[in-house]
Coordinates of C-alpha atoms in Angstrom, one line a residue:
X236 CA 38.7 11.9 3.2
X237 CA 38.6 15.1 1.7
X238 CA 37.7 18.2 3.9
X239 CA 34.4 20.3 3.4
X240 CA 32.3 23.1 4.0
X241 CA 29.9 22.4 6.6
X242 CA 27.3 25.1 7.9
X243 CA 23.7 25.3 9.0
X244 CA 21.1 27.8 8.0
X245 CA 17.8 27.0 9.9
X246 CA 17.2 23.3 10.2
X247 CA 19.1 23.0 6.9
X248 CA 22.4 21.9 6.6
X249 CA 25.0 22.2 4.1
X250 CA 27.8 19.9 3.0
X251 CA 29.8 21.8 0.2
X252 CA 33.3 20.5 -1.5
X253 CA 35.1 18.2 -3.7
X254 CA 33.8 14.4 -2.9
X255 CA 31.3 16.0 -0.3
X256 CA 28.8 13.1 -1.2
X257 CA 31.8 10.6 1.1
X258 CA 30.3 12.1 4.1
X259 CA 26.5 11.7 3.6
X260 CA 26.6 7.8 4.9
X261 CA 28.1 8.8 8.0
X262 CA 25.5 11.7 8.3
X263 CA 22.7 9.3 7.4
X264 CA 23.7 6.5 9.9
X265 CA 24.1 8.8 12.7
X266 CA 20.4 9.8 12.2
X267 CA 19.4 6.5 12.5
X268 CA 18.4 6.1 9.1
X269 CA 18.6 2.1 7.5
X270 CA 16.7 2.4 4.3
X271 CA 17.2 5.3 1.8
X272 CA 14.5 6.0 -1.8
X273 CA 17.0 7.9 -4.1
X274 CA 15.4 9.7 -6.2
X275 CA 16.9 10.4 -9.9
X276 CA 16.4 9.3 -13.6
X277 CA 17.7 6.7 -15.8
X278 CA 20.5 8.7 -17.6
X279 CA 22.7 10.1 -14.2
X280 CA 21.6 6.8 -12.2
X281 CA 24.7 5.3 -14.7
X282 CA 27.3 7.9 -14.2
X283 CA 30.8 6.3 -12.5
X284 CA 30.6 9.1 -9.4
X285 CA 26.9 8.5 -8.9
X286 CA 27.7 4.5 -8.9
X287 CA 30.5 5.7 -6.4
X288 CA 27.8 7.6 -4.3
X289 CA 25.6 5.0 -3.9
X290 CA 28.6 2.1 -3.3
X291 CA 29.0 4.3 -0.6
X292 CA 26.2 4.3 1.4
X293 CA 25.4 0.6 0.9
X294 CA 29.4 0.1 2.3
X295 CA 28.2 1.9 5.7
X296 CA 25.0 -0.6 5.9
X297 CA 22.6 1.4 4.2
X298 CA 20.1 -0.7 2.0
X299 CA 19.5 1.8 -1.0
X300 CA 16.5 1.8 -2.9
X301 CA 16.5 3.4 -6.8
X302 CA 13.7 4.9 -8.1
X303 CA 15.0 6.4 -11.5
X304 CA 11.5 7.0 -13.2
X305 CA 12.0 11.0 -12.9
X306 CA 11.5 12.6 -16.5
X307 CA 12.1 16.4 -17.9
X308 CA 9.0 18.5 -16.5
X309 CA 8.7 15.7 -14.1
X310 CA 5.0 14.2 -14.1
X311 CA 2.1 14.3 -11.1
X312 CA 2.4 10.3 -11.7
X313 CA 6.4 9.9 -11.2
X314 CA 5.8 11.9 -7.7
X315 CA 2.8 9.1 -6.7
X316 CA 5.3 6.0 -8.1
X317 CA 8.0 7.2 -6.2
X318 CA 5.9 8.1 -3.2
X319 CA 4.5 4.0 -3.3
X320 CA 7.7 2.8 -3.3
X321 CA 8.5 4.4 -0.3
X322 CA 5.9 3.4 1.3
X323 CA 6.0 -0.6 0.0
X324 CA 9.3 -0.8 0.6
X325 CA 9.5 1.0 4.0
X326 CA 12.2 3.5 3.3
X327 CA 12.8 6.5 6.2
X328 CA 14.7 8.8 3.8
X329 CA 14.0 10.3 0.2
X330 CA 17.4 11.3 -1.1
X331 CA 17.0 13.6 -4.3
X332 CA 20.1 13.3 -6.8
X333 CA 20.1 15.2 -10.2
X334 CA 18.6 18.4 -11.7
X335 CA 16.0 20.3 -10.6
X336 CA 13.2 17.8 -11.8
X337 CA 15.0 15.0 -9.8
X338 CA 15.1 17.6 -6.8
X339 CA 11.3 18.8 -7.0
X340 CA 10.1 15.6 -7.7
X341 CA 12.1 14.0 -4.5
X342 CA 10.6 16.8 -2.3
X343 CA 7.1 16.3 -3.0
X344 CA 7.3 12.5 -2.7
X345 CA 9.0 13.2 0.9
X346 CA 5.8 15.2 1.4
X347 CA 3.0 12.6 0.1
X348 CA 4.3 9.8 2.1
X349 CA 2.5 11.8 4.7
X350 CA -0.3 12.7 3.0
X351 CA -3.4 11.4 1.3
X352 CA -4.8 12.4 -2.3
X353 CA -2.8 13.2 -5.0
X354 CA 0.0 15.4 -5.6
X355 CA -2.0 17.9 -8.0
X356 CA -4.1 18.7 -5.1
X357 CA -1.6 20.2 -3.3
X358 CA -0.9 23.0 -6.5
X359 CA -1.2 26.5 -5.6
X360 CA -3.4 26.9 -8.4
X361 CA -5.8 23.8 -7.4
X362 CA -8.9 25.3 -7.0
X363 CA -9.6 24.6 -3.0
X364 CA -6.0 23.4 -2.4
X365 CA -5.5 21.3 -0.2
X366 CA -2.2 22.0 2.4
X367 CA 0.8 19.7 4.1
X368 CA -0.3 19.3 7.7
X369 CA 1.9 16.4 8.2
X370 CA 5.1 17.1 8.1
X371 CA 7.5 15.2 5.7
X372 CA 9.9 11.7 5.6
X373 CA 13.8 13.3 6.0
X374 CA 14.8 14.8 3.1
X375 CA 18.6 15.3 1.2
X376 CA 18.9 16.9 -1.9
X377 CA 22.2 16.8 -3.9
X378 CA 22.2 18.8 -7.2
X379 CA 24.4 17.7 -10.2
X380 CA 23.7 20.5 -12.6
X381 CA 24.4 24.6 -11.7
X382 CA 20.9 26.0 -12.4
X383 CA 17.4 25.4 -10.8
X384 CA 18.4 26.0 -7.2
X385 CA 15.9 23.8 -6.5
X386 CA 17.9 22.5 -3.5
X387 CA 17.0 25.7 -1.6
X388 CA 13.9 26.6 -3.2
X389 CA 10.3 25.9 -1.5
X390 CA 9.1 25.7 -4.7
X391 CA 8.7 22.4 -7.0
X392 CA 7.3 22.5 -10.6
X393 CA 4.8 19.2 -11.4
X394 CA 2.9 18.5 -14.6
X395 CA -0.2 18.2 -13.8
X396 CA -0.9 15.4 -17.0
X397 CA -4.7 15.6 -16.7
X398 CA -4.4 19.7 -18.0
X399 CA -1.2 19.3 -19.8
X400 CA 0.6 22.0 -17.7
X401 CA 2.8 22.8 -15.2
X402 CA 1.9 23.6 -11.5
X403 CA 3.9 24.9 -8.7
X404 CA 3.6 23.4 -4.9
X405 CA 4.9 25.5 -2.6
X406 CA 5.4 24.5 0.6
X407 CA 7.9 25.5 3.4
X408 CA 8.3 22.1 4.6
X409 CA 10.5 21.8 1.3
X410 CA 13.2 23.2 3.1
X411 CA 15.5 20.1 3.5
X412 CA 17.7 18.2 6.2
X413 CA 20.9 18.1 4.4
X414 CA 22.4 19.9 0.7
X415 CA 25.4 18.5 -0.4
X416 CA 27.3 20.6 -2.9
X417 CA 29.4 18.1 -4.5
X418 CA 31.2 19.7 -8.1
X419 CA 32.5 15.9 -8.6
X420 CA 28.8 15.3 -10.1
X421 CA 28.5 18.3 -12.4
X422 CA 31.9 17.8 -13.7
X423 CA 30.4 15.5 -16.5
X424 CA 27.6 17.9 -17.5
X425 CA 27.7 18.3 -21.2
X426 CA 28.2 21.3 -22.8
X427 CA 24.7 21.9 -23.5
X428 CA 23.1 21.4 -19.9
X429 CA 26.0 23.7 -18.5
X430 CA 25.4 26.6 -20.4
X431 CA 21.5 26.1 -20.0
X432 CA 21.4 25.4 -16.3
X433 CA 24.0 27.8 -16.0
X434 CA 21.9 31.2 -17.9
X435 CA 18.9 29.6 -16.1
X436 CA 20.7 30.3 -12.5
X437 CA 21.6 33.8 -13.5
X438 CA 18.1 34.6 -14.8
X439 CA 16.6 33.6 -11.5
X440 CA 19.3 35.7 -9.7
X441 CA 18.6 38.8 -12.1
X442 CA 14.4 38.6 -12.5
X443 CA 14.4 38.1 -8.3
X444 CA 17.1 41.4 -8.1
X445 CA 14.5 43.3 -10.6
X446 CA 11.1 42.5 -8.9
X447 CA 8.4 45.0 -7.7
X448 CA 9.3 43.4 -4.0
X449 CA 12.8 45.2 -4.1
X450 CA 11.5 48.4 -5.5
X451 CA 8.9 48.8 -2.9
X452 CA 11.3 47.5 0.1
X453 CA 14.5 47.7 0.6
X454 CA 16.6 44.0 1.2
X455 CA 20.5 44.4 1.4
X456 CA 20.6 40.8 2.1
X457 CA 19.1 39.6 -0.9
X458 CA 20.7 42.6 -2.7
X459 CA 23.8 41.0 -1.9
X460 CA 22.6 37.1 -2.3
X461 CA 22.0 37.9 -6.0
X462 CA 24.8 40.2 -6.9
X463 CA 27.4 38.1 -5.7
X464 CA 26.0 34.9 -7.6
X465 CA 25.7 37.0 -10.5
X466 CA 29.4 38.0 -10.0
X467 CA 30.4 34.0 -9.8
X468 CA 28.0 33.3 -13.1
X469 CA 30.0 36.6 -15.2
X470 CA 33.5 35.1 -14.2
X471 CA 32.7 31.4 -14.0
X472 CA 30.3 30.1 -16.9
X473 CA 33.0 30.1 -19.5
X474 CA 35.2 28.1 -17.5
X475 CA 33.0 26.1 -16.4
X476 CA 32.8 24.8 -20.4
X477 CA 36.5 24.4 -20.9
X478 CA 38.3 21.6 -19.6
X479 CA 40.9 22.2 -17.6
X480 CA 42.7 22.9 -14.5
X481 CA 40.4 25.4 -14.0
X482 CA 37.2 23.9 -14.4
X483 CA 37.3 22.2 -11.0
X484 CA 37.1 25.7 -9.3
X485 CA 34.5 27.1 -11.8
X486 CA 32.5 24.3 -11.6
X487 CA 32.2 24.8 -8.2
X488 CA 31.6 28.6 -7.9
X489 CA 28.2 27.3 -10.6
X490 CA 27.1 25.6 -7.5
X491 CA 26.9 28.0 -5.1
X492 CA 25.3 30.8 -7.7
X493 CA 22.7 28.3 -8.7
X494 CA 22.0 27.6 -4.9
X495 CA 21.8 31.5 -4.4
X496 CA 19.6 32.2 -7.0
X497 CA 17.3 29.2 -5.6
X498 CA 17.6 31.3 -2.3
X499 CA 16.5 34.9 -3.9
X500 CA 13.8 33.3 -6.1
X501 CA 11.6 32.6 -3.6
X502 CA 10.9 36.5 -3.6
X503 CA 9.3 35.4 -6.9
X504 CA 10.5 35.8 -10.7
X505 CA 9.0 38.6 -13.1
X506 CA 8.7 39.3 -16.5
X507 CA 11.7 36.9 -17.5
X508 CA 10.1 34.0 -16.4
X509 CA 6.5 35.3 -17.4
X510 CA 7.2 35.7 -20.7
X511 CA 9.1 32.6 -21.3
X512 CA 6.8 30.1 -20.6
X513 CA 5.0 30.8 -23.6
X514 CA 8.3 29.8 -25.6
X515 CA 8.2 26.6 -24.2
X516 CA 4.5 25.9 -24.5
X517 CA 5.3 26.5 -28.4
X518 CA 8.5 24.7 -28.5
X519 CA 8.2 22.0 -26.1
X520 CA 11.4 20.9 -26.9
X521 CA 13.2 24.3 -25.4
X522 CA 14.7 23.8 -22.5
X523 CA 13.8 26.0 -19.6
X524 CA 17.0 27.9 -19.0
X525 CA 16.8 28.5 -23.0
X526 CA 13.1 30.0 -22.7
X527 CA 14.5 32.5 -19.7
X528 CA 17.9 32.7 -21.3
X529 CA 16.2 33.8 -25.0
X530 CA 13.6 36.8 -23.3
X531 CA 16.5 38.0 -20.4
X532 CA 18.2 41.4 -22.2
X533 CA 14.8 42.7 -24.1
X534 CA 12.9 42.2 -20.3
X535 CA 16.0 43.6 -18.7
X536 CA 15.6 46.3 -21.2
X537 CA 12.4 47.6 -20.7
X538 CA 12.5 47.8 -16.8
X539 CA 15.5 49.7 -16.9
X540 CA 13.4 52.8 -16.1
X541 CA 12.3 51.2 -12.9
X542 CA 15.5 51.7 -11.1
X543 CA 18.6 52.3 -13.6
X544 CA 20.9 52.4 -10.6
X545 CA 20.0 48.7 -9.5
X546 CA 20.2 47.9 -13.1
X547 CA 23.9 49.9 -12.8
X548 CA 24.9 47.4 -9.7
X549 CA 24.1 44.9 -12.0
X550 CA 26.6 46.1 -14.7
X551 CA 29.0 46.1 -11.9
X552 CA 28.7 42.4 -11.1
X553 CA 29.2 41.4 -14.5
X554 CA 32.7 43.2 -14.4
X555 CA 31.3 45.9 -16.0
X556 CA 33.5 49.4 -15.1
X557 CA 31.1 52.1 -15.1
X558 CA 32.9 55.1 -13.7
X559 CA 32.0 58.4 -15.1
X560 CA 28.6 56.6 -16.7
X561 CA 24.8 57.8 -15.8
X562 CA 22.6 55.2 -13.8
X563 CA 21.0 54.6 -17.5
X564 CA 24.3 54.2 -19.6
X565 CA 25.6 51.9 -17.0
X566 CA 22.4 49.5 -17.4
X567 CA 22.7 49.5 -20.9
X568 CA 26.2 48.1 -20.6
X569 CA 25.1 45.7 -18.6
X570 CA 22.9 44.2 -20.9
X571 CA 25.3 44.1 -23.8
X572 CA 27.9 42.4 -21.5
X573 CA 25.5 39.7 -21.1
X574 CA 24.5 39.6 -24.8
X575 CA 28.1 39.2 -25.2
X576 CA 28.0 36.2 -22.9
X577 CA 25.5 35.0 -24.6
X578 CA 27.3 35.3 -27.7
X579 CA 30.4 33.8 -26.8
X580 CA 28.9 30.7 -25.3
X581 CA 26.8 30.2 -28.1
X582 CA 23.5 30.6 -26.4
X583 CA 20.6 30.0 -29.0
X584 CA 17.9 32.6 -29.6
X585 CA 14.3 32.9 -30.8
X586 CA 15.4 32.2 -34.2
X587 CA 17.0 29.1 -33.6
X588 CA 13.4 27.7 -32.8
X589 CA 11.9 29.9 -35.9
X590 CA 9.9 31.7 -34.2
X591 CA 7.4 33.6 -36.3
X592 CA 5.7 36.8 -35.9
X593 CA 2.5 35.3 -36.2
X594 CA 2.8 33.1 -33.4
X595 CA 3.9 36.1 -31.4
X596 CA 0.6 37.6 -32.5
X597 CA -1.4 34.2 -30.9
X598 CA 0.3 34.2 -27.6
X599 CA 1.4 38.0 -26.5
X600 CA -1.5 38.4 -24.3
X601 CA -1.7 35.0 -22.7
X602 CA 2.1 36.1 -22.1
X603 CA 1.1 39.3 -20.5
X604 CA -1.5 37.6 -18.8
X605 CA 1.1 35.3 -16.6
X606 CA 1.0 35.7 -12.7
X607 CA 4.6 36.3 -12.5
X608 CA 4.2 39.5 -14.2
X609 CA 2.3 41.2 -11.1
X610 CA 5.3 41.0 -10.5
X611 CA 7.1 43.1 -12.7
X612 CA 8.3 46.4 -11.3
X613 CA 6.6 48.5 -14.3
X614 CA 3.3 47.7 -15.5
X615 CA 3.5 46.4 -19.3
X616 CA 0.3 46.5 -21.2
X617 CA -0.2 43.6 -23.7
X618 CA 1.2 45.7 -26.3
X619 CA 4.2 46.8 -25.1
X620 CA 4.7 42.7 -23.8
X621 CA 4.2 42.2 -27.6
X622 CA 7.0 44.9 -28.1
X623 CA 9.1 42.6 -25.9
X624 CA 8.7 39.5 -27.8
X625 CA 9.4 41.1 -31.3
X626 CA 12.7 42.8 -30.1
X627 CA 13.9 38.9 -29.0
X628 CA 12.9 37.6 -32.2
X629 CA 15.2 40.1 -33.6
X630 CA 18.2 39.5 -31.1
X631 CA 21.2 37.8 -32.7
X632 CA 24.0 37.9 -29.8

């Protein structure tokens, strides 16, 4: 069997490496565990190394039961199916496999077999909210795309169906038994999804590094949490799209950025994610690490004034050499060595979805308007927000 990283932070613990997902029976079994709900959707629920996965388990007498109902933005009514089927069919584990909606959705279903109501009322923007007093069912999360970080995030993002929008539940108790970091599973991510999930885990490791939080205190940890991933994303991402002997490797370094920038995102996101969402709202069909991907450089841009010499360590993740450059010349190149990243994986842009000025003009202010952007280290009025949005529409990589 092959060899893996094992390590514990907390109650969490990690299995990381090639064919990690051959150890989680053996993990399972000596907790006592007999009936597992996996937790996925229809599409990776067919995959030959998920099949593997589950063969697996069911070899070390572990009955497996598939709920593969989880959709993109996954829905308040997925989370209450899969949370009856556990319960019907008396499972004692919720095992998460997929992207982040597979992962969120998996975490609040280990959550509500605990707890009465319904998932929405557990939001954080539920008027009189209700809170997990319960505990929750064991929980594993294995990720198969490099992005949401969801595996390490207290965070998961519902639809709420009955408003048409998304809510976050945030809860501690999200904090999981067991992550297995297995690159076997992402090594069949299309193109598409990898560059995605992969601009998706460096925007979370960049908007985190940039919030008010770090300006007002001072965190070397996280500081060095979200520079190194950002490192792994600069000399990874293209390999990670070319097969090869070295996709293996890159594919794996993916993993752990995405899990870091899971980590440092529960300081919050700013203005990259505030801003986005209104891309998506008007393009549902975006995905979301194209919404973040699209606003990153402009944002970046205008908070450079904040503190250029963060923005400078920045530049010097991405491979950037700034010797004999100023704090604020050193930022800038940090940006266009992104853009060029952009560029050279093909990213799309605002114009790709023709995007119009006018429909800037409708949403600017709801944009400025969006929670995440108290947390934002400058202040942006609506009209310099509006600024924002009209330099992306502009931005060919």
């Amino acid at each position: 069997m092959n060899e893996v990283l094992t390590f514990s932070f907390g109650k969490t613990k990690v299995l990381s490496g090639m064919y990690g997902f051959r150890h989680v029976a053996d993990y399972l079994v000596n907790e006592n565990r007999k009936k597992v709900l996996v937790v996925t959707d229809k599409g990776l629920s067919g995959i030959e190394s998920v099949q593997e996965f589950f063969k697996s388990l069911q070899e070390a007498g572990l009955e497996t039961v598939l709920y593969a109902g989880v959709t993109a933005n996954p829905k308040d009514y997925e989370v209450m199916e899969g949370t009856a089927i556990y319960k019907e069919k008396n499972c004692d584990v919720v095992l998460g496999i997929g992207g982040g909606s597979s992962l969120d959705t998996a975490k609040c279903i280990s959550a509500m077999v605990r707890h009465e109501g319904d998932i929405m009322d557990y939001g954080r923007s539920t008027p009189n909210r209700k809170y997990f007093t319960n505990g929750r069912e064991m929980l594993v999360l294995i990720p198969t795309t490099s992005g949401t970080g969801s595996e390490v995030s207290p965070h998961a993002v519902i639809t709420n169906t009955k408003l048409g929008r998304k809510s976050d539940v945030q809860e501690t108790l999200f904090y999981c038994d067991l992550i297995v970091l297995d690159p076997v599973f992402t090594l069949t991510m299309p193109e598409e999804i990898t560059k995605d999930t992969g601009i998706d885990a460096l925007t979370h490791l960049i908007d985190s590094y940039m919030n008010k939080k770090m300006l007002l205190h001072s965190s070397p940890f996280h500081d060095a949490v979200a520079l190194e991933g950002i490192r792994l994303i600069s000399e990874n991402l293209r390999d990670a799209l070319i097969q090869g002997e070295r996709n293996e490797k890159a594919r794996e370094n993916m993993m752990w950025a995405a899990m870091m920038g899971g980590f440092v995102l529960a300081l919050d996101a700013c203005s990259i994610h505030g801003l986005a969402g209104m891309l998506q709202k008007y393009r549902p069909e975006m995905t979301h690490g194209q919404s973040v991907g699209i606003m990153m450089p402009a944002c970046m841009r205008h908070n450079i004034p904040a503190f250029p010499e963060r923005f400078q360590k920045i530049a010097e993740a991405m491979g950037v050499d700034t010797k004999g450059m100023k704090a604020q010349e050193a930022a800038e190149a940090g940006i266009a060595e992104i853009e060029k990243l952009l560029h050279e994986i093909h990213f799309k842009t605002m114009q790709d979805f023709n995007f119009t000025e006018e429909e800037i003009e409708d949403f600017y202010r709801a944009g400025a308007d969006n929670s995440c952007m108290k947390n934002n280290p400058l202040t942006l009025s609506p009209e310099e927000v509006k600024e924002i949005y009209f330099e992306t529409l502009k931005e060919r990589w």
